Amino acid sequence: MAQTTSGIPGKAGFPDIFSARAHLAANRALPVVLGLVYGFWAAANRRDGGPITGWNVLFGFVSALAFMVVLVGVRAVAPRLRRESHAVAWGAFAGVAFGFLYSQTGASVLRSCGNSVAVAASVSAVLFYRYYTHEDAAGHRVG
């Protein structure tokens, strides 16, 4: 198989300028960084511009930890699923994450659920299209 510019046999694209160690570090740091951003966002939504309290900080860290754990779980399990289930898993994750953040703004439960279902359906549809056009029926990448 011919070597391409990406350094991966059979894969065309940009050159891979980072080492395997840098990719591993980024792979491990991504859930932590995203979790901290999510926790800060949830805590900010909950306090609604009021003072920062110890309970608010604790809420932010617990939200961040929960987000990180679920994100790591979805990242581990979703690629092993068929493309339909793979897309639905990421859509459900996005919908629940959005719905929880939206519910912290004081919106009604019905509105939070409706918006999160819309986000989940949208993300699932977009990802299904991506997986359908980039994978075969067995889940192997095409091209």
PDB file of C-alpha atoms in Angstrom:
ATOM      1  CA  MET A   1       0.000   0.000   0.000  1.00  0.00           C
ATOM      2  CA  ALA A   2       1.330   3.426  -0.900  1.00  0.00           C
ATOM      3  CA  GLN A   3       2.374   5.889   1.783  1.00  0.00           C
ATOM      4  CA  THR A   4       0.517   9.220   1.557  1.00  0.00           C
ATOM      5  CA  THR A   5       1.058  12.646   3.018  1.00  0.00           C
ATOM      6  CA  SER A   6      -0.864  11.814   6.189  1.00  0.00           C
ATOM      7  CA  GLY A   7       1.608   9.119   7.245  1.00  0.00           C
ATOM      8  CA  ILE A   8      -1.212   6.569   7.342  1.00  0.00           C
ATOM      9  CA  PRO A   9      -1.188   4.006   4.539  1.00  0.00           C
ATOM     10  CA  GLY A  10      -4.151   4.469   2.214  1.00  0.00           C
ATOM     11  CA  LYS A  11      -5.353   7.670   3.886  1.00  0.00           C
ATOM     12  CA  ALA A  12      -5.003  10.936   1.989  1.00  0.00           C
ATOM     13  CA  GLY A  13      -5.126  14.286   3.723  1.00  0.00           C
ATOM     14  CA  PHE A  14      -3.039  16.615   5.771  1.00  0.00           C
ATOM     15  CA  PRO A  15       0.376  15.556   7.015  1.00  0.00           C
ATOM     16  CA  ASP A  16       0.473  14.232  10.567  1.00  0.00           C
ATOM     17  CA  ILE A  17       2.772  16.721  12.299  1.00  0.00           C
ATOM     18  CA  PHE A  18       2.179  15.527  15.874  1.00  0.00           C
ATOM     19  CA  SER A  19       3.744  12.468  17.416  1.00  0.00           C
ATOM     20  CA  ALA A  20       1.791   9.499  18.724  1.00  0.00           C
ATOM     21  CA  ARG A  21       2.518  10.778  22.246  1.00  0.00           C
ATOM     22  CA  ALA A  22       0.942  14.165  21.455  1.00  0.00           C
ATOM     23  CA  HIS A  23      -2.151  12.459  20.044  1.00  0.00           C
ATOM     24  CA  LEU A  24      -2.431  10.290  23.158  1.00  0.00           C
ATOM     25  CA  ALA A  25      -2.130  13.333  25.436  1.00  0.00           C
ATOM     26  CA  ALA A  26      -4.804  15.195  23.457  1.00  0.00           C
ATOM     27  CA  ASN A  27      -7.042  12.122  23.506  1.00  0.00           C
ATOM     28  CA  ARG A  28      -6.828  11.982  27.303  1.00  0.00           C
ATOM     29  CA  ALA A  29      -7.054  15.746  27.854  1.00  0.00           C
ATOM     30  CA  LEU A  30     -10.104  16.294  25.634  1.00  0.00           C
ATOM     31  CA  PRO A  31     -12.715  14.854  28.052  1.00  0.00           C
ATOM     32  CA  VAL A  32     -11.180  16.770  30.960  1.00  0.00           C
ATOM     33  CA  VAL A  33     -11.162  20.101  29.140  1.00  0.00           C
ATOM     34  CA  LEU A  34     -14.667  19.631  27.732  1.00  0.00           C
ATOM     35  CA  GLY A  35     -15.922  18.496  31.142  1.00  0.00           C
ATOM     36  CA  LEU A  36     -14.520  21.560  32.886  1.00  0.00           C
ATOM     37  CA  VAL A  37     -16.059  23.875  30.291  1.00  0.00           C
ATOM     38  CA  TYR A  38     -19.386  22.053  30.644  1.00  0.00           C
ATOM     39  CA  GLY A  39     -19.265  22.231  34.456  1.00  0.00           C
ATOM     40  CA  PHE A  40     -18.461  25.940  34.388  1.00  0.00           C
ATOM     41  CA  TRP A  41     -21.318  26.528  31.947  1.00  0.00           C
ATOM     42  CA  ALA A  42     -23.777  24.546  34.086  1.00  0.00           C
ATOM     43  CA  ALA A  43     -22.744  26.389  37.241  1.00  0.00           C
ATOM     44  CA  ALA A  44     -23.001  29.762  35.490  1.00  0.00           C
ATOM     45  CA  ASN A  45     -26.482  28.910  34.205  1.00  0.00           C
ATOM     46  CA  ARG A  46     -27.591  27.816  37.653  1.00  0.00           C
ATOM     47  CA  ARG A  47     -26.395  30.896  39.532  1.00  0.00           C
ATOM     48  CA  ASP A  48     -27.971  33.201  36.922  1.00  0.00           C
ATOM     49  CA  GLY A  49     -25.553  36.070  37.485  1.00  0.00           C
ATOM     50  CA  GLY A  50     -25.705  35.824  41.276  1.00  0.00           C
ATOM     51  CA  PRO A  51     -22.773  35.378  43.627  1.00  0.00           C
ATOM     52  CA  ILE A  52     -20.466  32.399  43.325  1.00  0.00           C
ATOM     53  CA  THR A  53     -20.994  30.144  46.323  1.00  0.00           C
ATOM     54  CA  GLY A  54     -19.378  26.950  47.516  1.00  0.00           C
ATOM     55  CA  TRP A  55     -22.464  24.959  46.509  1.00  0.00           C
ATOM     56  CA  ASN A  56     -22.325  26.484  43.053  1.00  0.00           C
ATOM     57  CA  VAL A  57     -18.675  25.476  42.654  1.00  0.00           C
ATOM     58  CA  LEU A  58     -19.472  21.973  43.906  1.00  0.00           C
ATOM     59  CA  PHE A  59     -22.362  21.739  41.441  1.00  0.00           C
ATOM     60  CA  GLY A  60     -20.015  22.749  38.621  1.00  0.00           C
ATOM     61  CA  PHE A  61     -17.418  20.117  39.527  1.00  0.00           C
ATOM     62  CA  VAL A  62     -20.024  17.358  39.929  1.00  0.00           C
ATOM     63  CA  SER A  63     -21.550  18.311  36.565  1.00  0.00           C
ATOM     64  CA  ALA A  64     -18.089  18.287  34.999  1.00  0.00           C
ATOM     65  CA  LEU A  65     -17.288  14.879  36.473  1.00  0.00           C
ATOM     66  CA  ALA A  66     -20.585  13.387  35.277  1.00  0.00           C
ATOM     67  CA  PHE A  67     -20.059  14.835  31.791  1.00  0.00           C
ATOM     68  CA  MET A  68     -16.514  13.455  31.626  1.00  0.00           C
ATOM     69  CA  VAL A  69     -17.544   9.962  32.714  1.00  0.00           C
ATOM     70  CA  VAL A  70     -20.382   9.761  30.212  1.00  0.00           C
ATOM     71  CA  LEU A  71     -18.226  11.232  27.427  1.00  0.00           C
ATOM     72  CA  VAL A  72     -15.495   8.652  28.028  1.00  0.00           C
ATOM     73  CA  GLY A  73     -18.133   5.918  28.050  1.00  0.00           C
ATOM     74  CA  VAL A  74     -19.714   7.047  24.792  1.00  0.00           C
ATOM     75  CA  ARG A  75     -16.290   7.423  23.163  1.00  0.00           C
ATOM     76  CA  ALA A  76     -15.440   3.858  24.189  1.00  0.00           C
ATOM     77  CA  VAL A  77     -18.720   2.187  23.261  1.00  0.00           C
ATOM     78  CA  ALA A  78     -20.101   4.119  20.263  1.00  0.00           C
ATOM     79  CA  PRO A  79     -17.437   3.181  17.675  1.00  0.00           C
ATOM     80  CA  ARG A  80     -18.205  -0.513  18.257  1.00  0.00           C
ATOM     81  CA  LEU A  81     -21.857  -0.040  17.349  1.00  0.00           C
ATOM     82  CA  ARG A  82     -23.451  -0.211  13.920  1.00  0.00           C
ATOM     83  CA  ARG A  83     -23.709   3.134  12.172  1.00  0.00           C
ATOM     84  CA  GLU A  84     -27.367   3.668  13.145  1.00  0.00           C
ATOM     85  CA  SER A  85     -26.753   2.965  16.826  1.00  0.00           C
ATOM     86  CA  HIS A  86     -23.491   4.896  16.699  1.00  0.00           C
ATOM     87  CA  ALA A  87     -25.307   8.009  15.488  1.00  0.00           C
ATOM     88  CA  VAL A  88     -28.128   7.584  18.018  1.00  0.00           C
ATOM     89  CA  ALA A  89     -25.635   7.179  20.888  1.00  0.00           C
ATOM     90  CA  TRP A  90     -23.934  10.488  20.059  1.00  0.00           C
ATOM     91  CA  GLY A  91     -27.289  12.151  19.435  1.00  0.00           C
ATOM     92  CA  ALA A  92     -28.617  11.001  22.806  1.00  0.00           C
ATOM     93  CA  PHE A  93     -25.457  12.235  24.511  1.00  0.00           C
ATOM     94  CA  ALA A  94     -25.721  15.641  22.848  1.00  0.00           C
ATOM     95  CA  GLY A  95     -29.442  15.893  23.603  1.00  0.00           C
ATOM     96  CA  VAL A  96     -29.070  15.017  27.275  1.00  0.00           C
ATOM     97  CA  ALA A  97     -26.074  17.343  27.698  1.00  0.00           C
ATOM     98  CA  PHE A  98     -27.951  20.208  26.055  1.00  0.00           C
ATOM     99  CA  GLY A  99     -31.169  19.486  27.932  1.00  0.00           C
ATOM    100  CA  PHE A 100     -29.419  19.534  31.291  1.00  0.00           C
ATOM    101  CA  LEU A 101     -27.737  22.859  30.532  1.00  0.00           C
ATOM    102  CA  TYR A 102     -31.004  24.301  29.282  1.00  0.00           C
ATOM    103  CA  SER A 103     -32.889  23.120  32.360  1.00  0.00           C
ATOM    104  CA  GLN A 104     -30.462  25.044  34.585  1.00  0.00           C
ATOM    105  CA  THR A 105     -31.684  28.321  33.093  1.00  0.00           C
ATOM    106  CA  GLY A 106     -35.032  27.942  34.837  1.00  0.00           C
ATOM    107  CA  ALA A 107     -36.976  26.880  31.744  1.00  0.00           C
ATOM    108  CA  SER A 108     -39.885  24.491  32.133  1.00  0.00           C
ATOM    109  CA  VAL A 109     -39.341  20.739  32.008  1.00  0.00           C
ATOM    110  CA  LEU A 110     -41.480  20.449  28.889  1.00  0.00           C
ATOM    111  CA  ARG A 111     -39.469  23.092  27.041  1.00  0.00           C
ATOM    112  CA  SER A 112     -36.163  21.560  28.157  1.00  0.00           C
ATOM    113  CA  CYS A 113     -37.257  18.113  26.987  1.00  0.00           C
ATOM    114  CA  GLY A 114     -38.575  19.401  23.688  1.00  0.00           C
ATOM    115  CA  ASN A 115     -35.414  21.301  22.886  1.00  0.00           C
ATOM    116  CA  SER A 116     -33.189  18.404  23.906  1.00  0.00           C
ATOM    117  CA  VAL A 117     -35.168  15.996  21.699  1.00  0.00           C
ATOM    118  CA  ALA A 118     -34.734  18.422  18.791  1.00  0.00           C
ATOM    119  CA  VAL A 119     -30.975  18.608  19.411  1.00  0.00           C
ATOM    120  CA  ALA A 120     -30.698  14.814  19.770  1.00  0.00           C
ATOM    121  CA  ALA A 121     -32.647  14.207  16.556  1.00  0.00           C
ATOM    122  CA  SER A 122     -30.578  16.772  14.640  1.00  0.00           C
ATOM    123  CA  VAL A 123     -27.239  15.406  15.831  1.00  0.00           C
ATOM    124  CA  SER A 124     -28.359  11.831  15.147  1.00  0.00           C
ATOM    125  CA  ALA A 125     -29.484  12.713  11.620  1.00  0.00           C
ATOM    126  CA  VAL A 126     -26.267  14.540  10.754  1.00  0.00           C
ATOM    127  CA  LEU A 127     -24.058  11.801  12.175  1.00  0.00           C
ATOM    128  CA  PHE A 128     -26.076   9.045  10.531  1.00  0.00           C
ATOM    129  CA  TYR A 129     -25.573  10.782   7.187  1.00  0.00           C
ATOM    130  CA  ARG A 130     -21.854  11.068   7.866  1.00  0.00           C
ATOM    131  CA  TYR A 131     -21.493   7.436   8.913  1.00  0.00           C
ATOM    132  CA  TYR A 132     -23.695   6.246   6.053  1.00  0.00           C
ATOM    133  CA  THR A 133     -21.570   8.042   3.469  1.00  0.00           C
ATOM    134  CA  HIS A 134     -18.182   7.186   5.019  1.00  0.00           C
ATOM    135  CA  GLU A 135     -18.662   3.573   6.175  1.00  0.00           C
ATOM    136  CA  ASP A 136     -19.850   0.319   4.686  1.00  0.00           C
ATOM    137  CA  ALA A 137     -22.635  -1.720   6.316  1.00  0.00           C
ATOM    138  CA  ALA A 138     -20.119  -3.500   8.576  1.00  0.00           C
ATOM    139  CA  GLY A 139     -18.816  -0.202   9.960  1.00  0.00           C
ATOM    140  CA  HIS A 140     -15.491  -0.130   8.100  1.00  0.00           C
ATOM    141  CA  ARG A 141     -14.386   3.203   6.711  1.00  0.00           C
ATOM    142  CA  VAL A 142     -14.692   3.551   2.976  1.00  0.00           C
ATOM    143  CA  GLY A 143     -12.266   5.455   0.810  1.00  0.00           C
TER     144      GLY A 143
END
